PDB file of C-alpha atoms in Angstrom:
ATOM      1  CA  UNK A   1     -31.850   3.935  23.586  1.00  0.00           C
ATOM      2  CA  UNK A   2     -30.260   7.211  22.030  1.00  0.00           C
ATOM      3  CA  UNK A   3     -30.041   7.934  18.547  1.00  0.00           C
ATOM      4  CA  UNK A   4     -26.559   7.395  17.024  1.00  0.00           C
ATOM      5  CA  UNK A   5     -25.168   8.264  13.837  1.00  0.00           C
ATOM      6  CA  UNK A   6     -21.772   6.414  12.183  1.00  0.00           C
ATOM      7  CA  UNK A   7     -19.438   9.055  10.986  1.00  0.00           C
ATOM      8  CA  UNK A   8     -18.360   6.920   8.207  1.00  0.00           C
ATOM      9  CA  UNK A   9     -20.768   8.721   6.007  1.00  0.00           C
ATOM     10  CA  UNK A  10     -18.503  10.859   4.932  1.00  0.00           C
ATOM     11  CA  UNK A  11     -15.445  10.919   2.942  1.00  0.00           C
ATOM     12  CA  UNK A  12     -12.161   9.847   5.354  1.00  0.00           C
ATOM     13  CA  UNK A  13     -14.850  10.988   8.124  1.00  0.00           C
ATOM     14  CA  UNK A  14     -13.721   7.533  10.604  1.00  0.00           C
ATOM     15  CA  UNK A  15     -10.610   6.919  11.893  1.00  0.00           C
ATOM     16  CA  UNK A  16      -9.842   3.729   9.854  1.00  0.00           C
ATOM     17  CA  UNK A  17     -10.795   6.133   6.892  1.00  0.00           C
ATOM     18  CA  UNK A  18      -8.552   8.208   7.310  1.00  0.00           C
ATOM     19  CA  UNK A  19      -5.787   5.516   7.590  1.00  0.00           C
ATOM     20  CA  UNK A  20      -6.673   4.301   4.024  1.00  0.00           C
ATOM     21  CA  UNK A  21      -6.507   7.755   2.934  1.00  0.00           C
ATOM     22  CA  UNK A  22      -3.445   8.204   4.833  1.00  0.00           C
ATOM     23  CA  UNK A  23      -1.746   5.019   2.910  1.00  0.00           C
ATOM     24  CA  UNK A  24      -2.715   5.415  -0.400  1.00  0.00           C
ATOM     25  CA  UNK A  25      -1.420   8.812  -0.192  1.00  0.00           C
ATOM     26  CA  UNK A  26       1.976   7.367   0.602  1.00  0.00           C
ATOM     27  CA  UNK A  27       1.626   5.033  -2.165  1.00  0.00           C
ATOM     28  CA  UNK A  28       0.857   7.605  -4.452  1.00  0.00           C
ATOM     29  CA  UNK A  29       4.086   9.335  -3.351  1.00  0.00           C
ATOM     30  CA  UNK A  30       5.731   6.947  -3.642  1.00  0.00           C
ATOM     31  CA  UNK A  31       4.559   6.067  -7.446  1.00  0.00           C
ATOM     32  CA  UNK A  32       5.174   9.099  -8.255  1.00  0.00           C
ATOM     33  CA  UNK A  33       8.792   9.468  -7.086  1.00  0.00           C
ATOM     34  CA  UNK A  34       9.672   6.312  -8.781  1.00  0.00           C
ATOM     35  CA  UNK A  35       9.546   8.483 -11.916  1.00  0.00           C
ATOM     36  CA  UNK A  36      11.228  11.466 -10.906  1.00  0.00           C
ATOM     37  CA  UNK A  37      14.628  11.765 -11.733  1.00  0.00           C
ATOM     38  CA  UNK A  38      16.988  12.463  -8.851  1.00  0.00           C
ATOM     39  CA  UNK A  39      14.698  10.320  -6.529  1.00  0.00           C
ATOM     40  CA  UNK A  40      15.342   7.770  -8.489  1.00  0.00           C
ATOM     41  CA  UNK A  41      18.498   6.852 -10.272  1.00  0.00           C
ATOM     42  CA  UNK A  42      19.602   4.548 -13.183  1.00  0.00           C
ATOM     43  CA  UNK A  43      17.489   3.308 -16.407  1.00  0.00           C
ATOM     44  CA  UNK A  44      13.716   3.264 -15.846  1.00  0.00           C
ATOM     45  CA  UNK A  45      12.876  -0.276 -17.503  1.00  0.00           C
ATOM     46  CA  UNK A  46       8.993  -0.779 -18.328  1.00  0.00           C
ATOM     47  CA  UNK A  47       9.076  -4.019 -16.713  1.00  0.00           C
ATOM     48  CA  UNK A  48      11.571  -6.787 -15.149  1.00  0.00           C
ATOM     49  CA  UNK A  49      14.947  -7.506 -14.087  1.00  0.00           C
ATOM     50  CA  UNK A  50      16.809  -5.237 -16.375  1.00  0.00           C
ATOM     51  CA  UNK A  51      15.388  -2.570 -14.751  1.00  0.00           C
ATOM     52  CA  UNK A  52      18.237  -0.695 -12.775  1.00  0.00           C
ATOM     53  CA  UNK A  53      16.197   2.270 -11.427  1.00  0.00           C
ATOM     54  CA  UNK A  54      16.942   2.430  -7.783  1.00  0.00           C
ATOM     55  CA  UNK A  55      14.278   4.762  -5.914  1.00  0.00           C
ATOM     56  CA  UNK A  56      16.553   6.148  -2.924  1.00  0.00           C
ATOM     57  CA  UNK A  57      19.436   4.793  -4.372  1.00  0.00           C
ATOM     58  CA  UNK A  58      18.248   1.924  -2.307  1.00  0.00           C
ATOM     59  CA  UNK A  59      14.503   0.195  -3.660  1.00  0.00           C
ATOM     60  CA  UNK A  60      14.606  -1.299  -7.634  1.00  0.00           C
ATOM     61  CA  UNK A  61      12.042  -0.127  -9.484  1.00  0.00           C
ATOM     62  CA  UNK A  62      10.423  -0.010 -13.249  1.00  0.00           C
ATOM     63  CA  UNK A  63       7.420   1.317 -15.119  1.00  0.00           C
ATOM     64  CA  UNK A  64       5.185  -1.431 -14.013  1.00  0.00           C
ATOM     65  CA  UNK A  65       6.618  -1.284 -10.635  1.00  0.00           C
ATOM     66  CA  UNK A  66       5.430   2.501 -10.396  1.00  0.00           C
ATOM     67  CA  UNK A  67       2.522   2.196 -11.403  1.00  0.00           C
ATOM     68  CA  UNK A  68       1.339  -0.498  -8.989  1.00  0.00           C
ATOM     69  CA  UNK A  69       2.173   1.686  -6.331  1.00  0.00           C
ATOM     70  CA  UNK A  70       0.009   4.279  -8.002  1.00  0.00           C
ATOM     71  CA  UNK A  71      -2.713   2.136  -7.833  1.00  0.00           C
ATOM     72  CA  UNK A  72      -2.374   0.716  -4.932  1.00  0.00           C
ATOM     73  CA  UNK A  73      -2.550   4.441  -3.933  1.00  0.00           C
ATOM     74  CA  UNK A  74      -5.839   5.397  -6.220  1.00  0.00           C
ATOM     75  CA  UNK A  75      -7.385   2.418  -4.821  1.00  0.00           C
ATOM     76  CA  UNK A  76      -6.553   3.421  -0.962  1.00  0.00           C
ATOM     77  CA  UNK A  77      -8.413   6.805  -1.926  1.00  0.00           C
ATOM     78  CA  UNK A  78     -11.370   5.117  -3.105  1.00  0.00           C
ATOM     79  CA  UNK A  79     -11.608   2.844  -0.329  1.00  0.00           C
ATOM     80  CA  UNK A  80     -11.402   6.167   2.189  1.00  0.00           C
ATOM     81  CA  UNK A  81     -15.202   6.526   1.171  1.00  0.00           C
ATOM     82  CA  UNK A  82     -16.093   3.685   3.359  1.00  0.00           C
ATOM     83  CA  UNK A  83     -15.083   2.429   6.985  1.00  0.00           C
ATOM     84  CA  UNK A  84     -15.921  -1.210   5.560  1.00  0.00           C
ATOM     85  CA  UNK A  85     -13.951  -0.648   2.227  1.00  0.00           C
ATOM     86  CA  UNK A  86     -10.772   1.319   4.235  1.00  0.00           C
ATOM     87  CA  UNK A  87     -10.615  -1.875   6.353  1.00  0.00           C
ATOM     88  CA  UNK A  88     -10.540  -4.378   3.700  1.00  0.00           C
ATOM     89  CA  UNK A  89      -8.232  -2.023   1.890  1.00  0.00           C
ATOM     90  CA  UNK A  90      -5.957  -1.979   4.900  1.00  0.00           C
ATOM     91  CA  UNK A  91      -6.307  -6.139   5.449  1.00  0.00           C
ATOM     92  CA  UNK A  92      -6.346  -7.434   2.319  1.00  0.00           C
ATOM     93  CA  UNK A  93      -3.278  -5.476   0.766  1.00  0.00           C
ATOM     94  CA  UNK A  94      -1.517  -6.703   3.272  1.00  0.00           C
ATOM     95  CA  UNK A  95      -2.118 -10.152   2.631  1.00  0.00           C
ATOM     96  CA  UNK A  96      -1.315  -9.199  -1.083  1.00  0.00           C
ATOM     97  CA  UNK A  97       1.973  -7.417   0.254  1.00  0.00           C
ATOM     98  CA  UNK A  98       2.460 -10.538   2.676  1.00  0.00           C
ATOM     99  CA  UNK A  99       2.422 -13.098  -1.092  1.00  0.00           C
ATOM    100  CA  UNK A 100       4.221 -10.712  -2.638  1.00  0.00           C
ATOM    101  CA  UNK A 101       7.188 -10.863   0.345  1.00  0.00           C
ATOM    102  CA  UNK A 102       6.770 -14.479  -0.298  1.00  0.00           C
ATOM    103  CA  UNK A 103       7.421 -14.561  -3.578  1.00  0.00           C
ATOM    104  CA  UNK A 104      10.038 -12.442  -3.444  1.00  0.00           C
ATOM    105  CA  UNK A 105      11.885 -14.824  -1.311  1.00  0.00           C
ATOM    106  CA  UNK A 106      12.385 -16.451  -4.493  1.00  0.00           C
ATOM    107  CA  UNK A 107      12.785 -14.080  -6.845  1.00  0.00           C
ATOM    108  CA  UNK A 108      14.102 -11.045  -5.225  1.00  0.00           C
ATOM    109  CA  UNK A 109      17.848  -9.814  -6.407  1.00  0.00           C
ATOM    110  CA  UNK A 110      17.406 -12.601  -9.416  1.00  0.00           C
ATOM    111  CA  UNK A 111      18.145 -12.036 -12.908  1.00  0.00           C
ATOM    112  CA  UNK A 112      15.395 -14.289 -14.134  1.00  0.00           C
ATOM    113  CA  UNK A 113      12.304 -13.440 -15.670  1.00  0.00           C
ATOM    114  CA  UNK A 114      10.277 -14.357 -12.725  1.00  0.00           C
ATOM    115  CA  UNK A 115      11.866 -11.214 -10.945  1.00  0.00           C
ATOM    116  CA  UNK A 116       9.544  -8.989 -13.348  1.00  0.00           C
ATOM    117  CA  UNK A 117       8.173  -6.852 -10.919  1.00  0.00           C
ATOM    118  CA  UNK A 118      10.975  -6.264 -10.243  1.00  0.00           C
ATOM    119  CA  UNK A 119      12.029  -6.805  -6.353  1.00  0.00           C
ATOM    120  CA  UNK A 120      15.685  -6.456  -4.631  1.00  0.00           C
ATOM    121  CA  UNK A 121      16.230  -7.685  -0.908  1.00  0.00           C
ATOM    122  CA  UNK A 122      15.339  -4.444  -0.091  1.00  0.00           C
ATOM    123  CA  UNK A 123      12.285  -4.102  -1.424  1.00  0.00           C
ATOM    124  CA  UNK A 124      11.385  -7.321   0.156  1.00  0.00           C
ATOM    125  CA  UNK A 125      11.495  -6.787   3.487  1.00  0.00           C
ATOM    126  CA  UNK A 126       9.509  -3.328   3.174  1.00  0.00           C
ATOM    127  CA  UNK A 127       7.326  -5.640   2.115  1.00  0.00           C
ATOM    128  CA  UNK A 128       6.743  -7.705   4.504  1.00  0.00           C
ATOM    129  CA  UNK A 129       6.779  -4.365   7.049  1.00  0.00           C
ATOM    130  CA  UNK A 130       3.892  -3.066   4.809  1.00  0.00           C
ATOM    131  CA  UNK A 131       2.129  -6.862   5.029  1.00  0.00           C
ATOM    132  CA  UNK A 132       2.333  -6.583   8.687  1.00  0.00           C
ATOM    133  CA  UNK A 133       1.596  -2.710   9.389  1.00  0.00           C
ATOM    134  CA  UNK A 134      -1.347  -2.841   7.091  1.00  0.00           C
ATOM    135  CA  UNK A 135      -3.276  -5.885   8.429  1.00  0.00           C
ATOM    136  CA  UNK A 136      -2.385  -4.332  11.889  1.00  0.00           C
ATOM    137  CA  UNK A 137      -3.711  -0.831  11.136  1.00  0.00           C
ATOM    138  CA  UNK A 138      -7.012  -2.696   9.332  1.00  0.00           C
ATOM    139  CA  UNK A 139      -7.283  -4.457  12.779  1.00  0.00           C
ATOM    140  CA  UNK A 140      -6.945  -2.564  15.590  1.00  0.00           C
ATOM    141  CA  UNK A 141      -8.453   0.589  14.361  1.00  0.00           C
ATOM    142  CA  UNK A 142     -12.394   1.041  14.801  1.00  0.00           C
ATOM    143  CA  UNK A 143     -14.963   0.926  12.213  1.00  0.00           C
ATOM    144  CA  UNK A 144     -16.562   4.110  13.103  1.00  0.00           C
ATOM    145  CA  UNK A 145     -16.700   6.877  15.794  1.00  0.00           C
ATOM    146  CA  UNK A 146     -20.145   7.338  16.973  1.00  0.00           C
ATOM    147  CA  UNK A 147     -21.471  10.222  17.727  1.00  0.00           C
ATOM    148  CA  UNK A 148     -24.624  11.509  19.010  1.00  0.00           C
ATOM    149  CA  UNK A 149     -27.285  12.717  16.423  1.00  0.00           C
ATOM    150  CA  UNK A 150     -27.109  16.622  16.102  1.00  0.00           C
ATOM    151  CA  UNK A 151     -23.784  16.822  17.812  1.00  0.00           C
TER     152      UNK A 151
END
């Protein structure tokens, strides 16, 4: 029996780590170009509908909608700590991306107040690409490399 160590002691030291890290950096990004002008055209609403910021000239955004991105990003950076916490990062925002595609059937492109996120078509289906990429990446990517003790 040989001595093995996990390398998911340190920060973003696995493989699945480093995805986390890898994702919330995006959604941090991506946060933060929701606010700069240029990237992102139109009047910035806090919240809802009447927002008519268009990151890209192509994804609606608002304050609200920024900022869950930024968390979503803060929270992948956290999770990087941990091969156990990166994976259930990676799975369960997915699923969370996956209800939100869902309910954006619904609401997407609506001007009702249930749109108060708020989503257009295209935001939708990069949401259901994120639901599916992130559950995949949470999946398929190992726990933890092992390597031997003083390697």
């Amino acid at each position: 029996m040989s001595d093995v160590t996990t390398s998911t002691n340190r920060y973003a030291g696995s493989s699945i780590q480093k995805v986390a890290m890898v994702v919330g950096i995006v959604f941090l990004l991506v946060g933060i170009a929701g606010f700069v002008p240029g990237l992102t055209s139109g009047g910035l609403g806090g919240a809802g509908h009447g927002s008519m910021a268009m990151l890209l000239g192509i994804f609606q955004v608002s304050v609200l909608h920024n900022i869950v991105h930024l968390l979503f990003g803060v929270v992948g950076l956290l999770a990087a700590n941990r091969a156990t916490g990166s994976r259930m990062y990676l799975v369960i925002g997915g699923v969370v991306y996956f209800v939100l595609w869902v309910y954006g059937l619904f609401t997407a492109g609506t001007m009702s107040g249930a749109n108060f996120v708020p989503l257009n078509w295209a935001d939708n289906w990069l949401h259901l690409v994120l639901a599916i990429g992130m559950v995949a990446l949470g999946v398929v990517f190992p726990r933890g490399r092992r390597t031997p003790v003083g390697a």
